[in-house]
mmCIF file of C-alpha atoms in Angstrom:
data_model
loop_
_atom_site.group_PDB
_atom_site.id
_atom_site.type_symbol
_atom_site.label_atom_id
_atom_site.label_comp_id
_atom_site.label_asym_id
_atom_site.label_seq_id
_atom_site.Cartn_x
_atom_site.Cartn_y
_atom_site.Cartn_z
ATOM 1 C CA UNK A 212 19.714 -30.020 -31.844
ATOM 2 C CA UNK A 213 17.377 -31.497 -28.662
ATOM 3 C CA UNK A 214 16.481 -29.180 -26.237
ATOM 4 C CA UNK A 215 15.248 -30.367 -22.824
ATOM 5 C CA UNK A 216 12.123 -30.274 -21.207
ATOM 6 C CA UNK A 217 14.048 -28.124 -18.102
ATOM 7 C CA UNK A 218 14.887 -25.631 -20.140
ATOM 8 C CA UNK A 219 11.774 -25.402 -21.892
ATOM 9 C CA UNK A 220 9.816 -24.738 -18.428
ATOM 10 C CA UNK A 221 13.095 -21.889 -17.912
ATOM 11 C CA UNK A 222 12.675 -20.308 -20.957
ATOM 12 C CA UNK A 223 8.367 -20.568 -20.458
ATOM 13 C CA UNK A 224 9.310 -18.691 -16.804
ATOM 14 C CA UNK A 225 11.057 -16.257 -18.251
ATOM 15 C CA UNK A 226 8.901 -15.600 -20.281
ATOM 16 C CA UNK A 227 6.185 -15.657 -17.465
ATOM 17 C CA UNK A 228 8.573 -13.161 -15.979
ATOM 18 C CA UNK A 229 8.996 -10.541 -18.178
ATOM 19 C CA UNK A 230 4.736 -10.207 -18.971
ATOM 20 C CA UNK A 231 5.140 -10.213 -14.859
ATOM 21 C CA UNK A 232 7.446 -6.172 -15.014
ATOM 22 C CA UNK A 233 5.769 -5.496 -18.354
ATOM 23 C CA UNK A 234 2.031 -5.873 -17.199
ATOM 24 C CA UNK A 235 2.348 -5.775 -12.765
ATOM 25 C CA UNK A 236 -0.294 -8.719 -12.622
ATOM 26 C CA UNK A 237 1.417 -10.742 -9.416
ATOM 27 C CA UNK A 238 -0.463 -13.509 -9.979
ATOM 28 C CA UNK A 239 2.422 -14.248 -13.777
ATOM 29 C CA UNK A 240 5.061 -13.979 -10.891
ATOM 30 C CA UNK A 241 3.662 -16.993 -9.004
ATOM 31 C CA UNK A 242 3.039 -18.902 -12.655
ATOM 32 C CA UNK A 243 6.504 -18.387 -13.057
ATOM 33 C CA UNK A 244 7.768 -20.128 -10.195
ATOM 34 C CA UNK A 245 5.550 -22.946 -10.344
ATOM 35 C CA UNK A 246 7.007 -23.346 -13.627
ATOM 36 C CA UNK A 247 10.465 -23.060 -12.217
ATOM 37 C CA UNK A 248 9.765 -25.405 -9.811
ATOM 38 C CA UNK A 249 8.363 -28.415 -13.084
ATOM 39 C CA UNK A 250 11.485 -27.793 -13.997
ATOM 40 C CA UNK A 251 13.122 -28.626 -11.484
ATOM 41 C CA UNK A 252 10.898 -31.725 -11.392
ATOM 42 C CA UNK A 253 12.566 -32.445 -15.205
ATOM 43 C CA UNK A 254 16.147 -31.566 -14.801
ATOM 44 C CA UNK A 255 17.043 -32.973 -10.326
ATOM 45 C CA UNK A 256 14.483 -35.799 -10.271
ATOM 46 C CA UNK A 257 14.096 -36.743 -14.006
ATOM 47 C CA UNK A 258 9.900 -36.790 -13.264
ATOM 48 C CA UNK A 259 8.379 -37.361 -16.659
ATOM 49 C CA UNK A 260 5.905 -34.573 -18.791
ATOM 50 C CA UNK A 261 3.124 -35.401 -16.302
ATOM 51 C CA UNK A 262 4.733 -35.214 -13.880
ATOM 52 C CA UNK A 263 6.234 -31.824 -14.841
ATOM 53 C CA UNK A 264 3.029 -30.107 -15.584
ATOM 54 C CA UNK A 265 0.721 -31.620 -12.060
ATOM 55 C CA UNK A 266 3.806 -29.962 -10.088
ATOM 56 C CA UNK A 267 3.687 -26.389 -12.443
ATOM 57 C CA UNK A 268 -0.296 -26.345 -11.546
ATOM 58 C CA UNK A 269 0.143 -27.479 -7.860
ATOM 59 C CA UNK A 270 2.772 -25.103 -7.678
ATOM 60 C CA UNK A 271 1.010 -21.996 -9.290
ATOM 61 C CA UNK A 272 -2.547 -22.670 -7.637
ATOM 62 C CA UNK A 273 -1.257 -22.834 -3.920
ATOM 63 C CA UNK A 274 1.028 -19.537 -4.672
ATOM 64 C CA UNK A 275 -2.138 -17.689 -6.010
ATOM 65 C CA UNK A 276 -4.465 -19.399 -3.310
ATOM 66 C CA UNK A 277 -2.226 -18.186 -0.675
ATOM 67 C CA UNK A 278 -0.440 -15.629 -1.414
ATOM 68 C CA UNK A 279 -3.137 -13.484 -3.479
ATOM 69 C CA UNK A 280 -5.614 -13.200 -0.557
ATOM 70 C CA UNK A 281 -2.897 -12.057 2.134
ATOM 71 C CA UNK A 282 -1.456 -8.974 -1.265
ATOM 72 C CA UNK A 283 -5.220 -8.139 -1.163
ATOM 73 C CA UNK A 284 -5.815 -7.560 2.853
ATOM 74 C CA UNK A 285 -1.965 -5.562 2.584
ATOM 75 C CA UNK A 286 -2.624 -3.719 0.348
ATOM 76 C CA UNK A 287 -6.612 -2.721 1.395
ATOM 77 C CA UNK A 288 -4.963 -1.314 5.129
ATOM 78 C CA UNK A 289 -4.317 2.465 5.274
ATOM 79 C CA UNK A 290 -0.373 3.258 5.862
ATOM 80 C CA UNK A 291 0.235 2.953 9.661
ATOM 81 C CA UNK A 292 2.593 6.245 8.484
ATOM 82 C CA UNK A 293 0.600 8.338 8.275
ATOM 83 C CA UNK A 294 2.097 11.445 5.756
ATOM 84 C CA UNK A 295 1.827 14.835 4.818
ATOM 85 C CA UNK A 296 -1.817 16.533 6.754
ATOM 86 C CA UNK A 297 -2.660 13.173 7.128
ATOM 87 C CA UNK A 298 -0.067 13.309 10.110
ATOM 88 C CA UNK A 299 -1.595 16.301 11.516
ATOM 89 C CA UNK A 300 -5.071 15.486 12.177
ATOM 90 C CA UNK A 301 -5.528 14.779 15.915
ATOM 91 C CA UNK A 302 -2.403 16.684 16.661
ATOM 92 C CA UNK A 303 -2.394 19.525 19.162
ATOM 93 C CA UNK A 304 -2.421 23.246 18.483
ATOM 94 C CA UNK A 305 -1.892 26.710 20.325
ATOM 95 C CA UNK A 306 -3.717 29.380 19.060
ATOM 96 C CA UNK A 307 -1.813 32.859 17.826
ATOM 97 C CA UNK A 308 -4.985 35.066 16.988
ATOM 98 C CA UNK A 309 -8.653 34.087 18.178
ATOM 99 C CA UNK A 310 -10.506 31.388 16.133
ATOM 100 C CA UNK A 311 -13.348 31.217 15.285
ATOM 101 C CA UNK A 312 -16.195 30.043 12.572
ATOM 102 C CA UNK A 313 -14.862 32.935 10.019
ATOM 103 C CA UNK A 314 -11.374 32.180 11.016
ATOM 104 C CA UNK A 315 -8.493 32.748 12.717
ATOM 105 C CA UNK A 316 -4.496 31.474 13.480
ATOM 106 C CA UNK A 317 -2.902 28.929 15.276
ATOM 107 C CA UNK A 318 0.977 27.112 15.768
ATOM 108 C CA UNK A 319 0.778 24.056 14.404
ATOM 109 C CA UNK A 320 3.573 21.341 14.398
ATOM 110 C CA UNK A 321 5.814 24.586 14.496
ATOM 111 C CA UNK A 322 4.322 26.402 11.819
ATOM 112 C CA UNK A 323 1.649 28.729 11.809
ATOM 113 C CA UNK A 324 -1.783 27.968 10.178
ATOM 114 C CA UNK A 325 -4.373 29.171 9.330
ATOM 115 C CA UNK A 326 -7.755 27.880 11.215
ATOM 116 C CA UNK A 327 -11.752 28.331 11.607
ATOM 117 C CA UNK A 328 -13.718 26.552 14.518
ATOM 118 C CA UNK A 329 -15.451 23.114 13.232
ATOM 119 C CA UNK A 330 -18.589 24.136 15.588
ATOM 120 C CA UNK A 331 -19.576 27.512 15.005
ATOM 121 C CA UNK A 332 -20.553 29.405 18.081
ATOM 122 C CA UNK A 333 -17.893 28.071 19.763
ATOM 123 C CA UNK A 334 -14.175 30.927 19.568
ATOM 124 C CA UNK A 335 -10.639 29.616 20.662
ATOM 125 C CA UNK A 336 -8.518 32.578 22.414
ATOM 126 C CA UNK A 337 -5.197 33.690 22.026
ATOM 127 C CA UNK A 338 -2.449 30.380 24.119
ATOM 128 C CA UNK A 339 -5.905 28.283 24.414
ATOM 129 C CA UNK A 340 -4.928 24.774 22.989
ATOM 130 C CA UNK A 341 -7.037 22.931 20.153
ATOM 131 C CA UNK A 342 -7.596 19.797 18.557
ATOM 132 C CA UNK A 343 -7.114 19.224 14.476
ATOM 133 C CA UNK A 344 -9.828 17.799 13.372
ATOM 134 C CA UNK A 345 -9.015 17.833 9.646
ATOM 135 C CA UNK A 346 -6.759 19.607 6.625
ATOM 136 C CA UNK A 347 -9.234 22.278 4.213
ATOM 137 C CA UNK A 348 -6.640 23.521 1.851
ATOM 138 C CA UNK A 349 -4.290 25.365 3.604
ATOM 139 C CA UNK A 350 -6.821 25.931 7.127
ATOM 140 C CA UNK A 351 -7.055 23.505 9.881
ATOM 141 C CA UNK A 352 -10.313 22.731 11.306
ATOM 142 C CA UNK A 353 -10.352 22.665 15.210
ATOM 143 C CA UNK A 354 -12.008 22.191 17.727
#
């Protein structure tokens, strides 16, 4: 029972795909694509062993060289859609109870929050609009 070279390449690609799922290393997926390209070279084009290895190396290297930097850039970027307390930073709120350095209450995004003035010397009176600078625990820091 003689197995063709293209089948060995597909077995290798499947093994790399399984390793990709287990380890979550995207480079293994790129190597798997290179193995599929080598299988195509062998099965459809009848390329010899040297051609298969060259195609595997070129495709795998090209994918790693092109895709990896793009993926790294995307991973380093902050999400464009802010959620949770990050979505509240920069929003405006209305003072419900006098806010100063020791505390107070504001209405922020339809909810009542405890608040504290960023500048200890400032106070904000009822009805005044303030900007949320930061959230510390359950307290909004306003100015």
